[in-house]
Each structure stands twice: as C-alpha cells, then as structure tokens.
Coordinates of C-alpha atoms in Angstrom, one line a residue:
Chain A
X1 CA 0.0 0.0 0.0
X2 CA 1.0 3.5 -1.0
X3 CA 3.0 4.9 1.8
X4 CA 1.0 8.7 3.7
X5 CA 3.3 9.5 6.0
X6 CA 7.7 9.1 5.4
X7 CA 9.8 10.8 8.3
X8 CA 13.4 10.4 7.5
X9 CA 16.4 11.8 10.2
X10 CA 13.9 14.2 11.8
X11 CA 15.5 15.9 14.9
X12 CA 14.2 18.7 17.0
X13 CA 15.9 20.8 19.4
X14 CA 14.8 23.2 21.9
X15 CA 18.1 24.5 22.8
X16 CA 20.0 22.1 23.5
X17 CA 17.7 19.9 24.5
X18 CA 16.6 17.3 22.2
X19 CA 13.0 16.4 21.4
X20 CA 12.8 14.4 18.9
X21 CA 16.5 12.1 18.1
X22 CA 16.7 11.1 14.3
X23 CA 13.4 9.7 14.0
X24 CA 12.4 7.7 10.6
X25 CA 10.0 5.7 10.0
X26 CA 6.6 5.5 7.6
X27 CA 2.8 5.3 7.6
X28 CA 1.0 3.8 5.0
X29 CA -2.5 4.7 4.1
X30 CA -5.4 3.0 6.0
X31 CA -3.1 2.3 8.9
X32 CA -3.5 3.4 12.5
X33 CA -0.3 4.2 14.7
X34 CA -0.1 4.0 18.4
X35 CA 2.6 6.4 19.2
X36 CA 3.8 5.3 22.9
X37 CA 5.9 6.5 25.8
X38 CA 6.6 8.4 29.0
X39 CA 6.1 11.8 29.3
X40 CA 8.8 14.1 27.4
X41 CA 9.4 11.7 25.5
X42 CA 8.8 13.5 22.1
X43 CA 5.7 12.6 21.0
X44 CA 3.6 15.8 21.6
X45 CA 6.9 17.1 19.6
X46 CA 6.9 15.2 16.7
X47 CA 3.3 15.4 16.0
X48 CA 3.3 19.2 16.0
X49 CA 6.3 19.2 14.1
X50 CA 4.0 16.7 11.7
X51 CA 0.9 19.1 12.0
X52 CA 3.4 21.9 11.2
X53 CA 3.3 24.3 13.9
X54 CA 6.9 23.3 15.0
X55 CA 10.0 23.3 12.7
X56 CA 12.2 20.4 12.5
X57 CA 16.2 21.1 13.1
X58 CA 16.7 18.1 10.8
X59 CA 15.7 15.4 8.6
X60 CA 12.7 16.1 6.4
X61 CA 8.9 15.1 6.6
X62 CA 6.9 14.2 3.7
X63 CA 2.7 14.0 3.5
X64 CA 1.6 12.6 0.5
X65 CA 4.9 13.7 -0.9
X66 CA 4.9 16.9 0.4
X67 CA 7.0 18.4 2.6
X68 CA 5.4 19.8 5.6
X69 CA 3.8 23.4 5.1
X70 CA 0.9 25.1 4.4
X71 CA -0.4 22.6 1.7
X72 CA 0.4 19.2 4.5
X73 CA -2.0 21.6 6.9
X74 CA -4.9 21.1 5.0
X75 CA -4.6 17.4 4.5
X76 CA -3.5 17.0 8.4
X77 CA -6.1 17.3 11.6
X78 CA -4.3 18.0 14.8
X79 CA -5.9 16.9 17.8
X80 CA -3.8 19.0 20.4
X81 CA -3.9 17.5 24.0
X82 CA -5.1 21.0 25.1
X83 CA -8.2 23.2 24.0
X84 CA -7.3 25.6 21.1
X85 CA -10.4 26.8 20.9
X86 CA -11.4 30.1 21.3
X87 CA -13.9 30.4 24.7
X88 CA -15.7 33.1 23.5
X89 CA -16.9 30.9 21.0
X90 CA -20.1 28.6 21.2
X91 CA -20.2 25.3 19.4
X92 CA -21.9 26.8 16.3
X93 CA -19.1 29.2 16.3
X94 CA -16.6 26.7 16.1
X95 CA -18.6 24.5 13.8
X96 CA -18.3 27.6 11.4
X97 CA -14.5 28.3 12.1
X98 CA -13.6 24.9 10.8
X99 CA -15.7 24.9 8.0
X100 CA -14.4 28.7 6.7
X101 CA -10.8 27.2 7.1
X102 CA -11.0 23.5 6.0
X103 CA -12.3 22.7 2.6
X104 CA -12.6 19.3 3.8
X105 CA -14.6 20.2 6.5
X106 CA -18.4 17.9 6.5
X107 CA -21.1 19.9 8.3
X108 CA -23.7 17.0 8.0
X109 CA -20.6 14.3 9.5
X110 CA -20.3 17.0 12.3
X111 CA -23.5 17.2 13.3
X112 CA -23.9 13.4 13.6
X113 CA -20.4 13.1 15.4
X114 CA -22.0 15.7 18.0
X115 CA -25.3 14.2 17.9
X116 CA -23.4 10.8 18.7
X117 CA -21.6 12.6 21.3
X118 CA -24.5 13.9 22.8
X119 CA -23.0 17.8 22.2
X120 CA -25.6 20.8 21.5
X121 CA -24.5 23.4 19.5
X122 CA -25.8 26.2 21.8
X123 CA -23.2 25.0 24.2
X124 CA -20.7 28.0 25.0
X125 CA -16.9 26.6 25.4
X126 CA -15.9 28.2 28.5
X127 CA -19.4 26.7 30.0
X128 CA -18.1 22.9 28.6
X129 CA -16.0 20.3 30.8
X130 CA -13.0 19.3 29.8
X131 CA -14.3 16.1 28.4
X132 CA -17.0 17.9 26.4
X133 CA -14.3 20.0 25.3
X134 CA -12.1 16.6 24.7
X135 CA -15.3 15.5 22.8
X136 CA -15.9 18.7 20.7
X137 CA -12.4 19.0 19.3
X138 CA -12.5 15.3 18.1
X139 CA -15.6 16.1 16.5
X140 CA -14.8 18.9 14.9
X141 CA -11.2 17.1 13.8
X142 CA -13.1 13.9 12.5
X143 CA -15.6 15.7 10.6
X144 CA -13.0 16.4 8.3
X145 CA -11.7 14.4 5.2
X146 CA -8.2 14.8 6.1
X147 CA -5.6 11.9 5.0
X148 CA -3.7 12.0 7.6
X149 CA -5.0 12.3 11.7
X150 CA -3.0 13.4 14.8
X151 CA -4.1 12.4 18.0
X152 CA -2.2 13.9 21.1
X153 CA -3.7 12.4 24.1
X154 CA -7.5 12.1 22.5
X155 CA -8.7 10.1 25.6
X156 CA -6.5 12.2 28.7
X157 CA -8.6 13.7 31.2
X158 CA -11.9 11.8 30.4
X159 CA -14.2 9.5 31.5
X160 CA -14.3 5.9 30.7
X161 CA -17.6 6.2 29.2
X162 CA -16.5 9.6 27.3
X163 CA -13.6 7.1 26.5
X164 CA -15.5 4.4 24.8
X165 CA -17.4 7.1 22.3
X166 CA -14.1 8.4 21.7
X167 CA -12.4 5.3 20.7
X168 CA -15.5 4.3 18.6
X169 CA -15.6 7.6 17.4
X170 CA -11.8 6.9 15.9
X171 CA -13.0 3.2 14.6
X172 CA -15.7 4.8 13.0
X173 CA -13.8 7.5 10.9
X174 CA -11.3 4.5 10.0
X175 CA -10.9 4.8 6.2
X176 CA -8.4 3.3 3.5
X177 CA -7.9 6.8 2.1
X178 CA -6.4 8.2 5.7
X179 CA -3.9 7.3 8.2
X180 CA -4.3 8.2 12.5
X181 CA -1.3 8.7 14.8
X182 CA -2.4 8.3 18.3
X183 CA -0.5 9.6 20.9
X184 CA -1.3 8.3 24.4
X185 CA -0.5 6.9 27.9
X186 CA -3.4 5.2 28.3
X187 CA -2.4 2.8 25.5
X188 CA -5.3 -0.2 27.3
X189 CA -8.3 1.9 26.1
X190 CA -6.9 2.2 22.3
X191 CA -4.5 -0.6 21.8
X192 CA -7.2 -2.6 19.8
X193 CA -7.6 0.0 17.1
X194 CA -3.5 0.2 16.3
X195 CA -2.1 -1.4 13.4
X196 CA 1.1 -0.6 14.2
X197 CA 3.1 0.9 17.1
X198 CA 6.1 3.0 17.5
X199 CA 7.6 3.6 21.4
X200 CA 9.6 6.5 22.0
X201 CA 12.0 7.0 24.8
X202 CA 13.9 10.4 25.5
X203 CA 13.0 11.6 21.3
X204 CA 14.4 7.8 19.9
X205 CA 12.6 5.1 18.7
X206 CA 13.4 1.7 21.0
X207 CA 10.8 -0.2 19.5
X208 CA 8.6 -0.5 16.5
X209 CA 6.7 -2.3 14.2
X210 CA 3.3 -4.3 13.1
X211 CA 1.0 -4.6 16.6
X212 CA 0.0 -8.0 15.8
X213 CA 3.6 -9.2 14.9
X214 CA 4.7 -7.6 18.3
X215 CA 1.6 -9.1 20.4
X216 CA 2.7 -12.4 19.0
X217 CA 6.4 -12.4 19.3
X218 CA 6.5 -10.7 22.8
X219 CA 3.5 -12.9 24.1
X220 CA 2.1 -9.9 26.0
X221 CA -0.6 -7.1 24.6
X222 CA 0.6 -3.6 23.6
X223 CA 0.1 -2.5 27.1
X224 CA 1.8 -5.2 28.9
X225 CA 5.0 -4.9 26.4
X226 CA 4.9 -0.4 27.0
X227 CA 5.1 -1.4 30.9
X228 CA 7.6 -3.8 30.5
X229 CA 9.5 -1.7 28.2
X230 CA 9.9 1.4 30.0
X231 CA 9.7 -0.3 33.4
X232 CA 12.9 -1.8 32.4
X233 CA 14.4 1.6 30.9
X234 CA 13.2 4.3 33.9
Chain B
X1 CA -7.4 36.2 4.0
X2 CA -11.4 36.4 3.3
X3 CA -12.0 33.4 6.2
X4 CA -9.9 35.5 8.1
X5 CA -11.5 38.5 7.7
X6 CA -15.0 36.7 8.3
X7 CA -14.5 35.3 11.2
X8 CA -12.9 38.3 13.1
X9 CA -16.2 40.0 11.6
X10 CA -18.4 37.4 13.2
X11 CA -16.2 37.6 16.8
X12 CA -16.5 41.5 17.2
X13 CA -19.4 42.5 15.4
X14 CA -21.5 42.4 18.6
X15 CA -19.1 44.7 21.0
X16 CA -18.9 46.7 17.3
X17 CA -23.1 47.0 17.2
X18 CA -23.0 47.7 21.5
X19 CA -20.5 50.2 20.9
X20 CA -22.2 52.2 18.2
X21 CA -25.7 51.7 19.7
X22 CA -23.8 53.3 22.8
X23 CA -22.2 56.3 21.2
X24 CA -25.7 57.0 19.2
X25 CA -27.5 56.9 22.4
X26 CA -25.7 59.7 23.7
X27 CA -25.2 61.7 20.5
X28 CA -28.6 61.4 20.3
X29 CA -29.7 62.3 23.8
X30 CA -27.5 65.5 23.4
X31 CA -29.0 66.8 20.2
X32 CA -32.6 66.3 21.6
X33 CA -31.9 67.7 24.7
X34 CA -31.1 70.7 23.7
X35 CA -27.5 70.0 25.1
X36 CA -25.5 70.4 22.3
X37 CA -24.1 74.2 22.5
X38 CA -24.0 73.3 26.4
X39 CA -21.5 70.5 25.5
X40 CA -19.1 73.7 24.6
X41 CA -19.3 75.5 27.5
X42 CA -22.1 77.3 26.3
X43 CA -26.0 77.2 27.2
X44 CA -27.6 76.6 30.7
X45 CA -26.4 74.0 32.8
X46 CA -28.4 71.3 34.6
X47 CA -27.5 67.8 35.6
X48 CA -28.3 66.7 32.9
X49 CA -25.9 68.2 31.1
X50 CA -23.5 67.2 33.4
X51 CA -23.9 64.0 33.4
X52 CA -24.3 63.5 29.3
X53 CA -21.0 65.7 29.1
X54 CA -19.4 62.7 31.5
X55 CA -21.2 60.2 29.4
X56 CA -20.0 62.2 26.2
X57 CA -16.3 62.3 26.7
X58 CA -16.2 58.8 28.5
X59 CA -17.7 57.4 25.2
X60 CA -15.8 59.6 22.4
X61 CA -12.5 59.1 24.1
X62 CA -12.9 55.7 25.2
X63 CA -13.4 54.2 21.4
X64 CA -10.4 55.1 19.8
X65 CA -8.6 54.1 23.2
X66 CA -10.7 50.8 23.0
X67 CA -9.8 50.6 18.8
X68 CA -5.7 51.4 19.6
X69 CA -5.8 48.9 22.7
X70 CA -7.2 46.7 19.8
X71 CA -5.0 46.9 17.6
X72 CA -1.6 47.3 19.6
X73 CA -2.1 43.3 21.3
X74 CA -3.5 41.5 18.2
X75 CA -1.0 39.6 18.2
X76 CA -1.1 38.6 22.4
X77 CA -4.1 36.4 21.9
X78 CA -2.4 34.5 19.1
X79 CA 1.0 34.0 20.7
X80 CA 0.1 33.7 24.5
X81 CA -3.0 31.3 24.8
X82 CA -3.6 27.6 23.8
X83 CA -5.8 29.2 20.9
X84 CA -1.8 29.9 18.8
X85 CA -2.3 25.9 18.1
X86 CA -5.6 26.1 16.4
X87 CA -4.3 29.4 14.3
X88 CA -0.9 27.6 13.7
X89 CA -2.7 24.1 12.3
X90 CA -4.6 26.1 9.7
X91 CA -3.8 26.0 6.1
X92 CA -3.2 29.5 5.8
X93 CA 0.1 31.7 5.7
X94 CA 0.8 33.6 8.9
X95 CA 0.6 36.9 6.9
X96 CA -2.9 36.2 6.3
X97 CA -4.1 35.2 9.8
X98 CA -2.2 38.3 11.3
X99 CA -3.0 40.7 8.5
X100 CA -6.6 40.0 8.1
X101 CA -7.0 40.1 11.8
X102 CA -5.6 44.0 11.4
X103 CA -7.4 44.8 8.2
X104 CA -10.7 43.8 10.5
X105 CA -10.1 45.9 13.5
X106 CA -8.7 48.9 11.1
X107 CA -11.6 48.4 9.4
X108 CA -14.2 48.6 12.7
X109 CA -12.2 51.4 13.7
X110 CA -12.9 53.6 10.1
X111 CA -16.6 52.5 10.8
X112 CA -16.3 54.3 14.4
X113 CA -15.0 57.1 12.9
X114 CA -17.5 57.7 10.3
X115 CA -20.4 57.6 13.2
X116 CA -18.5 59.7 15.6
X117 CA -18.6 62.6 12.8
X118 CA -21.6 61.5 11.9
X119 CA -22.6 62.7 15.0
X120 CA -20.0 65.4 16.2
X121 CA -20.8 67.2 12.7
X122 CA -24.8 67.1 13.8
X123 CA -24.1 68.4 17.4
X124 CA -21.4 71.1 15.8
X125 CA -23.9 72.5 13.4
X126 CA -26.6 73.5 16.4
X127 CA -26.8 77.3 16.2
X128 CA -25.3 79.3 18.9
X129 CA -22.8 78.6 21.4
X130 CA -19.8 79.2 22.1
X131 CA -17.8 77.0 19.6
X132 CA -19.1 79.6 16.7
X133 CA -16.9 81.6 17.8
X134 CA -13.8 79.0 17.2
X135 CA -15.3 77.6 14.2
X136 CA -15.5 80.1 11.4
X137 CA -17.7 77.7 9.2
X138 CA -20.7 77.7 11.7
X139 CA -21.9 81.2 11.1
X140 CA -24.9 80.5 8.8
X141 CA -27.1 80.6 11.3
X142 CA -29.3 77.5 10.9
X143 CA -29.0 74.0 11.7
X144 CA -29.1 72.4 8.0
X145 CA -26.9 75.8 6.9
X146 CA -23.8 74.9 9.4
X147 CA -24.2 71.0 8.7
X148 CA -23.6 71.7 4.9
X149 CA -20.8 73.8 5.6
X150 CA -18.6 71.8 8.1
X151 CA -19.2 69.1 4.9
X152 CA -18.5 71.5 2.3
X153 CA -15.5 72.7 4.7
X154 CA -14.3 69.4 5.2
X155 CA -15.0 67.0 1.8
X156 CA -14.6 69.9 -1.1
X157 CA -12.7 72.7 0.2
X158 CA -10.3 70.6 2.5
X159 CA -10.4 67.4 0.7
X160 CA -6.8 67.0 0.2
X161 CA -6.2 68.3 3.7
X162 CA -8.5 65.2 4.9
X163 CA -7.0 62.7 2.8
X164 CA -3.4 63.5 4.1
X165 CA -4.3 63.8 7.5
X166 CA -6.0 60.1 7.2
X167 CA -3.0 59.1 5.3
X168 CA -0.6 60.1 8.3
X169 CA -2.8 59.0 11.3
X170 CA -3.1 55.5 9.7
X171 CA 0.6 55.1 8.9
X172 CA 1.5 56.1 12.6
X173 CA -1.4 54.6 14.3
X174 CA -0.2 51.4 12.1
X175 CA 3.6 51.4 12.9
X176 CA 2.6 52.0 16.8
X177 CA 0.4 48.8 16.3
X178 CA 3.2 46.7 14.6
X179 CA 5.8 48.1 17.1
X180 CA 4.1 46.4 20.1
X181 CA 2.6 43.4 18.0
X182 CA 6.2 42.4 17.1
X183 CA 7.3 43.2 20.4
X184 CA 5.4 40.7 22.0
X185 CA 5.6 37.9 19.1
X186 CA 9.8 38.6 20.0
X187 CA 9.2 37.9 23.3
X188 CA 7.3 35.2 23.0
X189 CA 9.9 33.4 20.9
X190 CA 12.4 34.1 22.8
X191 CA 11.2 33.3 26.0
X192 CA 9.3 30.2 25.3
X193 CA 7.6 28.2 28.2
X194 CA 8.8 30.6 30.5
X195 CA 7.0 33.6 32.0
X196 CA 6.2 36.9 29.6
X197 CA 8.8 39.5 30.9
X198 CA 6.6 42.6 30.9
X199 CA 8.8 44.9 32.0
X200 CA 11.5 43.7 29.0
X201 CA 9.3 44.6 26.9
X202 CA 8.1 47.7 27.7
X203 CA 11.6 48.6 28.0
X204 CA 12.0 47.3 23.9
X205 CA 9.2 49.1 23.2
X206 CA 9.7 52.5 24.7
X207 CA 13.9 52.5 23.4
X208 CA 12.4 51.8 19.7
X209 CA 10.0 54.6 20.3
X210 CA 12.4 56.9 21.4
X211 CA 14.6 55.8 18.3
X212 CA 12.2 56.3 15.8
X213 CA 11.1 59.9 17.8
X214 CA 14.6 61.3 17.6
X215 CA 15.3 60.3 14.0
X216 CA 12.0 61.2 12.8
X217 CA 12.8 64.6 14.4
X218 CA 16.1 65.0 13.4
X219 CA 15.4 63.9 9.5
X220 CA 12.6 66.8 9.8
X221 CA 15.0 69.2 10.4
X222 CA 17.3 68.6 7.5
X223 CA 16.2 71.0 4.5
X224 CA 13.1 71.3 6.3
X225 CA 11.6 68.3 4.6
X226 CA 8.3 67.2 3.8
X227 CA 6.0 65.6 6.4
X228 CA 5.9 62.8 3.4
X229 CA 9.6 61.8 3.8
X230 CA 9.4 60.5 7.8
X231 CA 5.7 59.5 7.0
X232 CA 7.4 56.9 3.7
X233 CA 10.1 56.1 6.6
X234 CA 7.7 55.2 9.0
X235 CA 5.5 53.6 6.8
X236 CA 8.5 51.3 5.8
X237 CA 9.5 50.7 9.4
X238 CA 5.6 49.4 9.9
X239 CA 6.0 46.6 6.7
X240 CA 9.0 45.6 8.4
X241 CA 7.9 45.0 11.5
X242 CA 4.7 43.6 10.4
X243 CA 7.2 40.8 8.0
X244 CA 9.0 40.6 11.3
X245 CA 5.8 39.5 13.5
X246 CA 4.2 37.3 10.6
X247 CA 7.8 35.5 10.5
X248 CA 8.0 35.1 14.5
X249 CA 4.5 33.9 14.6
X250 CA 5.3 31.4 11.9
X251 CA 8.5 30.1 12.2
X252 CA 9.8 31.0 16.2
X253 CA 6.4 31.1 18.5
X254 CA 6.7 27.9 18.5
X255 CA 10.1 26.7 17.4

C-alpha cells in the first residue's frame, strides 16, 4: 500500500535539548499508529512538528509527498492534547470556524459526530468540561476528510464512558484513504484499534513495528509490552 | 485572507453593534436635549448636562482608546494562549491570519469614525454657542446651513487636507500597532515556556519609540523636509515589522 506518511532523520531541538533524536519511519495509508511513551518523551513534539506548527532542526517530513507546510496543513487534523479553541466561542461558532478554514470540513458528519456525542450546539466553550471539550475538538477534527490524523492524548482527562465514544468515534472515521497517529499513555483503552506501534524514549525510537507481529512475538498485549519496556528503561 | 477577515467580523461585530448603539445613544440624547451648544461650555447648565457631558467624553475618548488597545495586542491572543495551536494548524500563511486580523479591526475602527462625525458634525452644526466663535464655518445661522458647511468645509474645500491627515494618522497609528505586536511575538519566541517578561518589553518598546522619535525629528529638520519623507520612513518601518511578527509567529512562536 502506498505509503502517507515518510519521516526520515527528523531531529528537533529546543536549545540544546533534544526532542525528537533522528526519528524515521513511515505510515502507509489506512493504517493506525499508536505512538507510545513516557512523558517528554517526544511525541507531543513530533506530532506538532508533523501538524506543522513546529520546525524540525533536521531530517525532512513528507505528507503525500509533500514536505510539511501550508499545503500538509490542510490534508493533516491536529488533535492538540489542550483546548485551542477560542472560549468566546459557542459550538456553532466553532462549527463555522472549521468549515471557513477546512475545505474538507463535513457539516452533516459534524453534526452526527456531535449528535453521537451527545454535544448541543448552543453550548458555550468556556461553559463545557474538559471532556465535552475533549469531545468537541474530536468532532470537529473527525468531521473532516483529512488523510492523515494526529491524536495527542485524544482520551487524557476523560471518562471511561467519554472514552468508549471516543475510541469508537476513531473506529468509526477508519478509512483506507487516511492514516491516524495516536498519541497516548493510556495505551489499554486504544490498543485494539492500532495497526502498528512505535515507542519512543527520550526523542528515539526503542521499539517498532506491526502490533499483531509484536503481540505475537513478545506474548504480551501492547500494554503489557509499553510497561515492560519502559519499566525496564526508567 | 477572506476566512480570516469573516470570522474576526463574526467575533467583534456584537461589541462593534454595543459600541455604536452606545455612542448614538448619547449623541442622540445630546442633540434632543437641547444640550448640544452646552456640551461647549455654552448654554444653561443642569445635571443633565452634566452627566451627558461625563457620558459624552467617557464614550468619544474611550473608542479610539478601545480601537488602539485593539490593535496594539492583536498579536497577544495568538502568541500567548492555547488558541496559537488552532491558528498555527490552519492552512493559511501567517501573513494572512495576522493581517486580516488588522485589516478587521482597522476596518471597525474607520466605521467608528465615520459615526463619531456622523454625530460630532450634527451636534457642531446647532446654532449658537460658544464653539461659533472658534469655528468660522458655523456662522450661517441655521441648523441644515452649518451642517452643509462643516461638509463643504471638510469633503470639497479641505479634501486633500483630509486625505493627508488620514493618510498620516493610519501610517502612525499602524507602525505603533506593529511596534508592540512584534514586540510581543519577540518575546514570545524568545522566552518560550517561561514567564512573559513585561517589563523587557516595555523597556523594547519605549527605546524603539524613542529611536524612531529622535530620527524622525532630526530627519525633519534637515532641509526642512516634507512631512511625506518620515511619514514613507515610517511607513517602511511598519512593513517591516509587520514581515517581522508574521515571520516570528510562523517560524519562532513555537520553534
């Protein structure tokens, strides 16, 4: 299958700190990654430097063949793992924002995402918790036709039944066309949706590689093998 | 830059509609109380008066205070708050976020100024008072008679006068903006994660101030030259530094 994604060498520094440590690897289309580790250990990094709001120091990163920019933006939906909206704004308002900016943006798919989330659109965003916020943003991200999904901690701060519509939520929007990084720590809830899985540890990648293959050769599920992994390492 | 433009539209237009609605209702209260030639120190005085002269100069100095305060931390909402990774994920080139964002609030600040002398020409062109003595154009003697001179006055015999005054007030008012907008995108960059140093950048901003203040001055004075040449300067000064914020906001807010 045609490749989406292909990050080759990618570093990022913030001073001399490194985020991200010559990271390659590649994502083909249809597939869903489960990008894993510890805290600061450069995944919120790399997927903003993928969503391009940060700039890599190094090694390039191609979407659909093009290098990350203004053109990757509009094929790329960034779930941050905070609230970008604006609070002023009600969910109509934000429903509208997306839809100005995104050409791919689906109205009709929104309102059956919020419908399914059990959202109204009269709801003001300073008035929302955070996991009606959590819930809003996916929304709003999935109700685009993007290729290529980032996830930063979609389920963080939720609760488990929030949870289970989210992960459905990610099933649901599952389509050959597009791709989904997901970034998160609590790697039980999603581990069934992940094709593949890519652990990072202090911006390097210490393990990676086909889910199924790595369930079967380790003899443990993907959560077992991230506590075992870094267990071993912290 | 037309998404942009919309959606900074749909965010202010209700502060915009309170605002006008507010500066009508006291324009309007003046001229049919009979308070206009009081306004200017003319007229009997009762509370009234006093009180729509508070209300009158709270709300004609407050909007362009409001408008520069505006425009002078566009760029604060965009740098400083969570919101900089919804702007920053959007297909669009910073120079269009940023300057559409400008163009909008320039543009509600033209529309304030077209009602304020909307309504400062009607309360001018009451007869009587004392501000007929300062005004040489309001000595018709009727209402309708003053209004079409201060127009006359103003869009036919000073036309050109106008234009260049508008011309200067928006290049300054513009460079001020873009001084403090790329102030804060500089600071922003360079103090990532960490606390906004307030006091740094006042400091930045007063020292470029008092830079461009004593060259301005001092290029004046050579050969007496024209108010155009410092205006082109400072005009130039205000690309720059808008380039310079749109490049910061792209490429350093966030690394």
């Amino acid at each position: 299958m045609k490749n989406l994604l292909e990050v080759q060498n990618l570093t990022k520094k913030y001073g001399s700190k490194i985020a991200v440590d010559d990271v390659s690897f590649t994502l083909e289309q249809g597939k869903i990654l489960g990008l894993l580790g510890p805290n600061g250990s450069g995944k919120t990094t790399l997927l903003k430097v993928l969503a391009g709001i940060q700039h890599p120091n190094a090694g390039t990163a191609h979407i659909l063949g093009n290098s990350i920019g203004v053109e990757t933006k509009g094929q790329t939906a960034f779930l941050s793992d905070v609230n970008p909206l604006f609070t002023s704004m009600k969910v109509d308002d934000a429903i509208d924002f997306y839809a100005d900016f995104f050409t791919d943006f689906d109205k009709v798919k929104c309102d059956e995402l919020l419908d399914f989330m059990k959202l109204s659109k009269n709801h003001r965003i300073k008035a929302m918790s955070k996991g009606m916020i959590e819930k809003l943003n996916l929304s709003l991200i999935f109700a685009r036709r993007a290729r290529l999904f980032l996830l930063d901690e979609p389920l963080g701060g939720v609760d488990p039944v929030a949870r289970e519509r989210i992960v459905t939520t990610i099933i649901k929007t599952y389509s050959e066309d597009s791709s989904i990084i997901i970034s998160s720590h609590l790697v039980h809830d999603v581990e069934n949706t992940f094709d593949e899985v890519l652990m990072l540890h202090e911006g390097k990648i210490i393990l990676s590689g086909d889910a199924e293959d790595l369930r079967s050769s380790h003899g443990l599920s993907i959560n077992d093998l991230f506590v075992k992994t870094f267990q071993e390492l912290l | 830059m037309k998404a942009v433009i919309r959606q900074q539209i749909k965010a202010r237009y209700k502060i915009f509609l309170g605002n006008l609605i507010l500066l009508s209702t006291v324009s309007l209260s003046v001229l049919v109380s009979g308070n206009a030639n009081a306004l200017f120190g003319g007229g009997s005085r009762s509370l009234l008066t006093y009180w729509l002269q508070i209300a009158f100069v709270a709300i004609y100095m407050g909007i362009p205070i409001y408008c520069l305060a505006s425009l002078i931390k566009l760029i604060k909402s965009m740098v400083f708050q969570d919101t900089k990774y919804l702007l920053l994920s959007l297909p669009r080139r910073s120079y269009s976020i940023f300057g559409g964002t400008f163009l909008t609030v320039l543009l509600e600040f033209a529309l304030y100024a077209v009602c304020m002398f909307f309504w400062l020409s009607l309360i001018a062109a009451v007869p009587g008072g004392t501000k007929d003595y300062f005004f040489a154009v309001l000595k018709t003697g009727s209402f309708l008679g003053n209004l079409k001179a201060i127009y006359y006055f103003i869009f036919i015999k000073r036309f050109s006068a106008l234009i260049q005054i508008v011309t200067i007030m928006l290049i300054y008012g513009t460079y001020v903006a873009m001084v403090f907008n790329f102030s804060f995108s500089l600071f922003a960059a360079l103090f990532k994660h960490k606390k906004f140093p307030k006091i740094l950048t006042i400091v930045f901003i007063y020292f470029v101030f008092d830079i461009s203040v004593r060259s301005l001055l001092a290029l004046s004075s050579i050969g007496r030259a024209s108010i155009w040449v410092p205006a082109g300067i400072t005009g130039l000064l205000a690309i720059g530094f808008f380039v310079g914020t749109c490049y910061l906001f792209e490429k350093k807010i966030e690394g």
